[in-house]
């Protein structure tokens, strides 16, 4: 039976326990499994780094929601990215990534993987000529895209970039962390692989660090499954269980995040201290029409820059009471981030550096009036 997104979120990988009927699958906090005679495994379970039923339940749920055949969950988003790249690339291969990719992704590719022979180029993904030029070299094996991007909220055309990547013999990887599978389905748009920091919207409650890779290709999945097992950056059972629980409400949370973010972005636009508001839901955002076409709604992330420069951004960041000044995003609570020194400190001084008058808001699902009142009092301190 084909089912809708929310039904899949609640039921995929979540059948009642066959022996007890428990509606919620158990948290299998076990490192190993009894064997019925040497090699007599029950349902293939042997050792916790290799397989765990709680992790399997999460992986099934993730695959069902991204519309992929295979899903693998990891101990963090960066662990997922590292495992993916090492599974599919070899020394000499080239990655082209967006020039406003998450700073940690750039650091992984540029500082950890480049000494092992993986080269990279960072380009503006919304500039198709720049992308074509960057992938033309012949050894580009992977194009790495974030849309909406972090924190500049640029929107890129997944279907067009998939075509460009494929014509150069490269795979397109989409980091779908900002949108979540509820708002955007990259595999259906032509991407080969989706990655997530499940720490964010997928988990949704800021209580479990994790990452995931979802893909269709069986041979690539086999290589990634081997790296997951052989390197071992797997999700712990408790984290997998919490992520599964959070993921069930993704649809209702994203609807509310999107509605609150749209209202906050619209309110910010009218404030005299504000220089610009970056939110794809706003009609004058350069990626508005594209976002409308490839996303169900515009999500919960808003970036805002201030006329008063760095000092104004810092003052607002340190004055809110409902918005918590913290790294990360995608939880039910609203967070405020100063990317230049927080999430994107690792790219300071590089071509990926972000403006110093910019704040990134992860708009939560609290009451909208309280969020606006909080921003009003914080901007009032300027
Ligand atoms: C878009 C994006 N991708 C990947 C990551 C890395 O995920 P993690 O922090 O779970 O390793 C982050 C973390 O902030 C992110 O924002």
CSV table of C-alpha atoms and ligand atoms in Angstrom, one decimal:
chain,number,residue,atom,x,y,z
A,1,UNK,CA,0.0,0.0,0.0
A,2,UNK,CA,1.4,3.4,-0.9
A,3,UNK,CA,1.1,5.8,2.0
A,4,UNK,CA,1.5,9.5,2.7
A,5,UNK,CA,4.6,11.0,4.3
A,6,UNK,CA,3.3,11.3,7.8
A,7,UNK,CA,1.9,7.7,7.8
A,8,UNK,CA,5.4,6.5,6.7
A,9,UNK,CA,7.1,8.6,9.3
A,10,UNK,CA,5.0,6.9,12.0
A,11,UNK,CA,4.9,3.4,10.7
A,12,UNK,CA,8.0,2.6,8.5
A,13,UNK,CA,10.3,0.4,10.5
A,14,UNK,CA,8.0,0.7,13.5
A,15,UNK,CA,5.9,-2.5,13.6
A,16,UNK,CA,4.7,-3.6,17.0
A,17,UNK,CA,7.0,-6.0,18.8
A,18,UNK,CA,6.1,-9.6,17.6
A,19,UNK,CA,6.5,-11.2,21.1
A,20,UNK,CA,5.0,-8.6,23.4
A,21,UNK,CA,2.9,-6.4,21.1
A,22,UNK,CA,4.7,-3.3,22.4
A,23,UNK,CA,3.6,-0.5,20.1
A,24,UNK,CA,6.9,1.2,20.3
A,25,UNK,CA,9.9,-0.9,19.1
A,26,UNK,CA,12.3,-1.7,21.9
A,27,UNK,CA,15.5,0.1,22.5
A,28,UNK,CA,18.0,-2.7,22.0
A,29,UNK,CA,20.8,-1.4,24.3
A,30,UNK,CA,23.0,-4.5,23.6
A,31,UNK,CA,26.4,-4.8,22.1
A,32,UNK,CA,26.2,-8.5,21.2
A,33,UNK,CA,23.7,-11.3,20.3
A,34,UNK,CA,23.5,-14.9,21.5
A,35,UNK,CA,24.3,-17.6,18.8
A,36,UNK,CA,22.4,-20.9,18.5
A,37,UNK,CA,25.6,-22.9,18.0
A,38,UNK,CA,28.7,-21.3,16.3
A,39,UNK,CA,27.5,-19.1,13.4
A,40,UNK,CA,23.8,-19.7,14.4
A,41,UNK,CA,22.8,-16.1,14.2
A,42,UNK,CA,19.2,-15.0,14.9
A,43,UNK,CA,18.0,-12.8,12.0
A,44,UNK,CA,21.7,-12.0,11.1
A,45,UNK,CA,22.4,-10.2,14.4
A,46,UNK,CA,26.0,-10.8,15.5
A,47,UNK,CA,27.7,-7.7,17.0
A,48,UNK,CA,26.5,-4.1,17.7
A,49,UNK,CA,28.9,-2.3,15.4
A,50,UNK,CA,27.6,-4.4,12.5
A,51,UNK,CA,23.9,-4.4,13.1
A,52,UNK,CA,21.4,-3.3,15.8
A,53,UNK,CA,17.6,-3.6,15.6
A,54,UNK,CA,17.1,-0.1,16.8
A,55,UNK,CA,19.4,1.3,14.2
A,56,UNK,CA,17.7,-0.9,11.6
A,57,UNK,CA,14.4,0.6,12.5
A,58,UNK,CA,15.7,4.1,12.1
A,59,UNK,CA,17.4,3.2,8.8
A,60,UNK,CA,14.1,1.8,7.4
A,61,UNK,CA,12.2,4.9,8.5
A,62,UNK,CA,14.8,7.2,6.8
A,63,UNK,CA,14.8,5.3,3.6
A,64,UNK,CA,11.0,5.4,3.5
A,65,UNK,CA,10.9,9.1,4.0
A,66,UNK,CA,13.6,10.1,1.5
A,67,UNK,CA,12.2,7.7,-1.1
A,68,UNK,CA,15.5,5.7,-1.3
A,69,UNK,CA,16.2,1.9,-1.3
A,70,UNK,CA,19.0,2.1,1.3
A,71,UNK,CA,19.7,4.2,4.4
A,72,UNK,CA,22.7,4.1,6.8
A,73,UNK,CA,22.8,6.0,10.1
A,74,UNK,CA,25.9,7.3,11.7
A,75,UNK,CA,27.1,8.8,14.9
A,76,UNK,CA,27.1,12.4,13.5
A,77,UNK,CA,26.4,14.2,10.2
A,78,UNK,CA,30.2,14.5,9.6
A,79,UNK,CA,30.8,10.9,10.3
A,80,UNK,CA,28.1,10.1,7.7
A,81,UNK,CA,29.8,12.4,5.2
A,82,UNK,CA,33.3,11.0,5.9
A,83,UNK,CA,32.1,7.4,5.5
A,84,UNK,CA,30.3,8.3,2.3
A,85,UNK,CA,33.3,10.0,0.7
A,86,UNK,CA,35.7,7.3,1.7
A,87,UNK,CA,33.3,4.6,0.5
A,88,UNK,CA,32.9,6.0,-3.0
A,89,UNK,CA,36.0,8.0,-3.8
A,90,UNK,CA,39.7,7.2,-4.2
A,91,UNK,CA,42.8,9.3,-4.1
A,92,UNK,CA,43.0,11.5,-7.2
A,93,UNK,CA,39.2,12.1,-7.3
A,94,UNK,CA,37.8,15.6,-7.1
A,95,UNK,CA,34.8,17.0,-5.3
A,96,UNK,CA,33.0,20.2,-6.3
A,97,UNK,CA,31.1,21.8,-3.5
A,98,UNK,CA,29.1,24.9,-2.9
A,99,UNK,CA,31.1,27.9,-1.8
A,100,UNK,CA,28.7,28.4,1.2
A,101,UNK,CA,28.6,24.7,2.3
A,102,UNK,CA,28.5,24.0,6.0
A,103,UNK,CA,31.9,25.0,7.4
A,104,UNK,CA,32.4,21.5,8.9
A,105,UNK,CA,31.8,19.9,5.6
A,106,UNK,CA,34.4,22.1,3.9
A,107,UNK,CA,36.8,21.4,6.8
A,108,UNK,CA,36.4,17.7,6.4
A,109,UNK,CA,36.9,17.8,2.7
A,110,UNK,CA,39.6,20.4,2.6
A,111,UNK,CA,41.7,19.6,5.7
A,112,UNK,CA,41.0,15.9,6.5
A,113,UNK,CA,40.5,14.3,3.1
A,114,UNK,CA,42.8,16.4,1.0
A,115,UNK,CA,46.0,15.0,2.6
A,116,UNK,CA,44.6,11.6,1.5
A,117,UNK,CA,44.5,12.8,-2.1
A,118,UNK,CA,40.9,14.0,-2.6
A,119,UNK,CA,41.0,17.4,-4.2
A,120,UNK,CA,38.2,20.0,-4.1
A,121,UNK,CA,36.9,23.2,-5.6
A,122,UNK,CA,34.3,25.5,-4.0
A,123,UNK,CA,31.9,27.3,-6.4
A,124,UNK,CA,28.7,29.3,-6.4
A,125,UNK,CA,26.2,26.5,-7.1
A,126,UNK,CA,23.6,29.0,-8.4
A,127,UNK,CA,26.1,30.0,-11.2
A,128,UNK,CA,25.7,27.3,-13.7
A,129,UNK,CA,28.7,28.5,-15.8
A,130,UNK,CA,31.0,28.4,-12.7
A,131,UNK,CA,29.7,24.9,-11.9
A,132,UNK,CA,30.3,23.7,-15.5
A,133,UNK,CA,33.8,25.0,-15.5
A,134,UNK,CA,34.6,23.4,-12.1
A,135,UNK,CA,33.4,20.0,-13.1
A,136,UNK,CA,35.0,20.0,-16.5
A,137,UNK,CA,38.4,18.7,-15.5
A,138,UNK,CA,37.5,15.0,-15.9
A,139,UNK,CA,38.2,13.7,-12.5
A,140,UNK,CA,35.2,15.2,-10.7
A,141,UNK,CA,33.4,12.2,-9.1
A,142,UNK,CA,31.1,14.0,-6.7
A,143,UNK,CA,29.2,17.3,-6.7
A,144,UNK,CA,28.1,18.3,-3.2
A,145,UNK,CA,25.1,20.6,-2.8
A,146,UNK,CA,23.3,22.3,0.0
A,147,UNK,CA,20.0,23.9,-0.8
A,148,UNK,CA,18.9,26.0,1.1
A,149,UNK,CA,22.5,26.7,1.9
A,150,UNK,CA,23.9,27.4,5.3
A,151,UNK,CA,23.8,30.3,6.4
A,152,UNK,CA,23.3,32.3,3.1
A,153,UNK,CA,20.0,30.6,2.3
A,154,UNK,CA,20.8,30.3,-1.4
A,155,UNK,CA,18.6,28.1,-3.5
A,156,UNK,CA,20.0,25.8,-6.2
A,157,UNK,CA,18.3,23.8,-8.9
A,158,UNK,CA,18.7,20.2,-7.9
A,159,UNK,CA,17.4,18.7,-11.2
A,160,UNK,CA,19.7,21.0,-13.3
A,161,UNK,CA,22.7,20.3,-11.1
A,162,UNK,CA,22.1,16.6,-11.2
A,163,UNK,CA,22.1,16.7,-15.0
A,164,UNK,CA,25.3,18.7,-15.1
A,165,UNK,CA,27.0,16.3,-12.6
A,166,UNK,CA,25.8,13.2,-14.5
A,167,UNK,CA,27.0,14.6,-17.8
A,168,UNK,CA,30.5,14.9,-16.3
A,169,UNK,CA,30.3,11.4,-14.9
A,170,UNK,CA,29.9,12.6,-11.3
A,171,UNK,CA,27.4,11.8,-8.6
A,172,UNK,CA,25.2,14.5,-7.0
A,173,UNK,CA,25.1,14.5,-3.2
A,174,UNK,CA,22.5,16.7,-1.6
A,175,UNK,CA,22.8,17.7,2.0
A,176,UNK,CA,19.1,17.9,2.9
A,177,UNK,CA,19.6,18.9,6.5
A,178,UNK,CA,18.0,22.4,6.2
A,179,UNK,CA,14.9,21.3,4.2
A,180,UNK,CA,14.3,17.8,5.6
A,181,UNK,CA,12.6,15.1,3.5
A,182,UNK,CA,9.2,16.6,4.4
A,183,UNK,CA,10.0,19.7,2.4
A,184,UNK,CA,12.3,18.5,-0.3
A,185,UNK,CA,12.9,15.1,-2.0
A,186,UNK,CA,16.3,15.3,-3.7
A,187,UNK,CA,16.3,11.7,-5.0
A,188,UNK,CA,13.1,12.3,-6.8
A,189,UNK,CA,14.6,15.4,-8.4
A,190,UNK,CA,17.6,13.4,-9.8
A,191,UNK,CA,20.2,13.5,-7.0
A,192,UNK,CA,22.0,10.2,-6.4
A,193,UNK,CA,22.6,10.5,-2.6
A,194,UNK,CA,21.1,12.4,0.3
A,195,UNK,CA,23.0,13.2,3.5
A,196,UNK,CA,21.7,14.5,6.7
A,197,UNK,CA,22.8,15.8,10.0
A,198,UNK,CA,19.9,14.1,11.8
A,199,UNK,CA,21.0,16.1,14.8
A,200,UNK,CA,18.8,18.9,13.3
A,201,UNK,CA,15.2,18.6,12.0
A,202,UNK,CA,15.1,14.8,11.7
A,203,UNK,CA,15.7,14.3,15.4
A,204,UNK,CA,14.1,17.6,16.1
A,205,UNK,CA,14.6,17.9,19.8
A,206,UNK,CA,18.3,18.8,20.2
A,207,UNK,CA,18.9,15.6,22.2
A,208,UNK,CA,20.7,13.3,19.8
A,209,UNK,CA,23.7,13.8,17.5
A,210,UNK,CA,23.5,11.7,14.4
A,211,UNK,CA,23.9,11.5,10.6
A,212,UNK,CA,22.5,9.6,7.7
A,213,UNK,CA,23.1,8.7,4.1
A,214,UNK,CA,20.2,7.6,1.8
A,215,UNK,CA,20.7,6.3,-1.7
A,216,UNK,CA,19.3,4.0,-4.4
A,217,UNK,CA,22.3,2.4,-6.1
A,218,UNK,CA,22.9,-1.1,-4.8
A,219,UNK,CA,26.6,-1.3,-5.5
A,220,UNK,CA,27.3,2.1,-3.8
A,221,UNK,CA,25.1,1.0,-0.9
A,222,UNK,CA,27.2,-2.2,-0.5
A,223,UNK,CA,30.4,-0.1,-0.4
A,224,UNK,CA,29.0,2.3,2.2
A,225,UNK,CA,27.6,-0.6,4.3
A,226,UNK,CA,31.1,-2.1,4.3
A,227,UNK,CA,32.6,1.3,5.5
A,228,UNK,CA,29.9,1.7,8.1
A,229,UNK,CA,30.8,-1.7,9.5
A,230,UNK,CA,34.6,-1.6,8.9
A,231,UNK,CA,35.1,1.9,10.2
A,232,UNK,CA,32.4,1.8,12.8
A,233,UNK,CA,31.1,5.4,13.1
A,234,UNK,CA,27.6,4.0,13.8
A,235,UNK,CA,24.7,5.5,15.7
A,236,UNK,CA,24.5,4.3,19.3
A,237,UNK,CA,21.2,2.5,20.1
A,238,UNK,CA,19.9,5.3,22.4
A,239,UNK,CA,20.6,8.0,19.8
A,240,UNK,CA,18.9,5.9,17.0
A,241,UNK,CA,15.9,5.4,19.3
A,242,UNK,CA,15.6,9.1,20.1
A,243,UNK,CA,16.0,10.0,16.4
A,244,UNK,CA,13.3,7.6,15.4
A,245,UNK,CA,10.9,9.1,18.0
A,246,UNK,CA,11.6,12.6,16.8
A,247,UNK,CA,11.3,11.7,13.2
A,248,UNK,CA,7.6,10.6,13.6
A,249,UNK,CA,6.5,14.2,14.1
A,250,UNK,CA,8.7,15.8,11.4
A,251,UNK,CA,5.8,16.8,9.2
A,252,UNK,CA,3.8,18.7,11.8
A,253,UNK,CA,7.0,20.3,13.1
A,254,UNK,CA,8.1,21.5,9.7
A,255,UNK,CA,4.7,23.0,9.0
A,256,UNK,CA,4.9,25.0,12.2
A,257,UNK,CA,8.6,25.9,11.7
A,258,UNK,CA,7.8,27.2,8.2
A,259,UNK,CA,4.8,29.2,9.3
A,260,UNK,CA,6.7,30.8,12.2
A,261,UNK,CA,9.8,31.5,10.1
A,262,UNK,CA,7.8,33.2,7.3
A,263,UNK,CA,6.2,35.5,9.9
A,264,UNK,CA,9.5,36.2,11.6
A,265,UNK,CA,11.2,37.0,8.2
A,266,UNK,CA,8.3,39.3,7.2
A,267,UNK,CA,8.5,41.1,10.5
A,268,UNK,CA,12.3,41.5,10.3
A,269,UNK,CA,12.0,43.1,6.8
A,270,UNK,CA,10.2,46.1,8.3
A,271,UNK,CA,12.7,46.8,11.0
A,272,UNK,CA,14.9,49.9,10.4
A,273,UNK,CA,18.0,48.3,11.9
A,274,UNK,CA,17.8,45.4,9.4
A,275,UNK,CA,19.9,45.5,6.2
A,276,UNK,CA,18.5,42.4,4.6
A,277,UNK,CA,16.6,39.2,5.4
A,278,UNK,CA,17.6,36.0,3.7
A,279,UNK,CA,14.5,33.7,3.6
A,280,UNK,CA,13.4,31.8,0.4
A,281,UNK,CA,9.8,32.4,1.3
A,282,UNK,CA,10.1,36.1,0.7
A,283,UNK,CA,9.0,37.1,-2.8
A,284,UNK,CA,12.1,39.1,-3.5
A,285,UNK,CA,14.5,36.3,-2.5
A,286,UNK,CA,16.4,35.4,-5.7
A,287,UNK,CA,15.6,31.7,-5.2
A,288,UNK,CA,11.9,32.2,-4.3
A,289,UNK,CA,10.4,30.7,-7.5
A,290,UNK,CA,12.8,27.8,-7.6
A,291,UNK,CA,12.2,27.1,-3.9
A,292,UNK,CA,8.5,27.2,-4.5
A,293,UNK,CA,8.9,24.6,-7.3
A,294,UNK,CA,11.2,22.2,-5.6
A,295,UNK,CA,10.1,22.5,-2.0
A,296,UNK,CA,6.8,22.0,-0.3
A,297,UNK,CA,7.4,25.0,2.0
A,298,UNK,CA,10.3,27.2,2.9
A,299,UNK,CA,11.5,25.8,6.2
A,300,UNK,CA,12.5,27.2,9.5
A,301,UNK,CA,15.9,28.9,8.9
A,302,UNK,CA,16.2,32.7,8.5
A,303,UNK,CA,19.4,34.7,8.2
A,304,UNK,CA,19.4,38.5,8.8
A,305,UNK,CA,22.0,41.1,8.4
A,306,UNK,CA,22.2,44.4,10.3
A,307,UNK,CA,23.0,48.0,9.1
A,308,UNK,CA,25.0,48.5,12.3
A,309,UNK,CA,27.5,45.8,11.2
A,310,UNK,CA,29.2,43.3,13.5
A,311,UNK,CA,28.5,45.2,16.7
A,312,UNK,CA,24.7,45.2,16.0
A,313,UNK,CA,24.6,41.5,15.1
A,314,UNK,CA,26.5,40.6,18.3
A,315,UNK,CA,24.3,42.9,20.4
A,316,UNK,CA,21.1,41.3,19.1
A,317,UNK,CA,22.5,37.8,19.5
A,318,UNK,CA,23.4,38.4,23.1
A,319,UNK,CA,20.0,40.1,24.0
A,320,UNK,CA,17.3,37.6,23.2
A,321,UNK,CA,15.6,35.6,25.9
A,322,UNK,CA,13.4,33.1,24.1
A,323,UNK,CA,15.9,32.6,21.2
A,324,UNK,CA,18.8,30.8,22.9
A,325,UNK,CA,22.3,31.8,21.7
A,326,UNK,CA,23.7,28.4,20.6
A,327,UNK,CA,25.2,26.3,17.8
A,328,UNK,CA,23.0,23.9,15.9
A,329,UNK,CA,19.5,24.2,14.5
A,330,UNK,CA,16.3,22.3,13.8
A,331,UNK,CA,15.1,21.7,17.3
A,332,UNK,CA,11.6,22.7,18.6
A,333,UNK,CA,13.2,25.6,20.5
A,334,UNK,CA,14.4,28.8,18.7
A,335,UNK,CA,18.1,29.3,18.5
A,336,UNK,CA,20.2,32.2,17.5
A,337,UNK,CA,23.7,31.8,15.9
A,338,UNK,CA,26.4,34.2,15.0
A,339,UNK,CA,27.9,32.1,12.1
A,340,UNK,CA,31.1,34.2,11.7
A,341,UNK,CA,32.4,33.0,15.1
A,342,UNK,CA,30.2,30.0,15.8
A,343,UNK,CA,29.1,27.5,13.2
A,344,UNK,CA,31.3,28.9,10.5
A,345,UNK,CA,34.4,29.8,12.5
A,346,UNK,CA,36.3,27.1,10.8
A,347,UNK,CA,36.0,28.9,7.4
A,348,UNK,CA,37.0,32.3,8.7
A,349,UNK,CA,39.5,33.9,6.3
A,350,UNK,CA,38.7,31.4,3.5
A,351,UNK,CA,36.5,31.8,0.4
A,352,UNK,CA,33.7,30.4,2.4
A,353,UNK,CA,33.8,33.1,5.2
A,354,UNK,CA,30.4,34.5,6.1
A,355,UNK,CA,29.5,38.2,6.6
A,356,UNK,CA,30.2,39.6,10.1
A,357,UNK,CA,26.9,41.4,10.4
A,358,UNK,CA,24.9,38.3,9.9
A,359,UNK,CA,22.8,36.3,12.4
A,360,UNK,CA,21.2,32.9,11.6
A,361,UNK,CA,17.9,32.1,13.3
A,362,UNK,CA,16.6,28.6,13.7
A,363,UNK,CA,13.0,29.5,14.2
A,364,UNK,CA,11.3,27.1,16.6
A,365,UNK,CA,7.7,26.1,17.2
A,366,UNK,CA,7.0,28.3,20.2
A,367,UNK,CA,4.1,30.8,20.1
A,368,UNK,CA,4.8,33.3,17.4
A,369,UNK,CA,3.9,36.3,19.5
A,370,UNK,CA,6.6,35.4,22.0
A,371,UNK,CA,9.2,35.1,19.3
A,372,UNK,CA,8.3,38.5,17.8
A,373,UNK,CA,8.2,40.1,21.2
A,374,UNK,CA,11.7,38.7,22.0
A,375,UNK,CA,13.2,39.9,18.7
A,376,UNK,CA,11.5,43.3,19.3
A,377,UNK,CA,13.1,43.8,22.7
A,378,UNK,CA,16.5,42.6,21.4
A,379,UNK,CA,16.4,44.9,18.4
A,380,UNK,CA,15.2,47.7,20.8
A,381,UNK,CA,18.6,47.5,22.5
A,382,UNK,CA,20.4,48.8,19.4
B,1,LIG,C1,23.9,21.5,6.8
B,1,LIG,C2,24.8,20.7,7.7
B,1,LIG,N1,25.3,19.6,7.3
B,1,LIG,C3,26.1,18.8,8.1
B,1,LIG,C4,26.3,19.1,9.4
B,1,LIG,C5,27.2,18.2,10.3
B,1,LIG,O1,26.4,17.5,11.1
B,1,LIG,P1,26.8,17.0,12.6
B,1,LIG,O2,27.0,18.3,13.4
B,1,LIG,O3,25.7,16.2,13.1
B,1,LIG,O4,28.1,16.3,12.5
B,1,LIG,C6,25.7,20.3,9.9
B,1,LIG,C7,26.0,20.7,11.3
B,1,LIG,O5,25.7,21.8,11.7
B,1,LIG,C8,24.9,21.1,9.1
B,1,LIG,O6,24.4,22.2,9.5
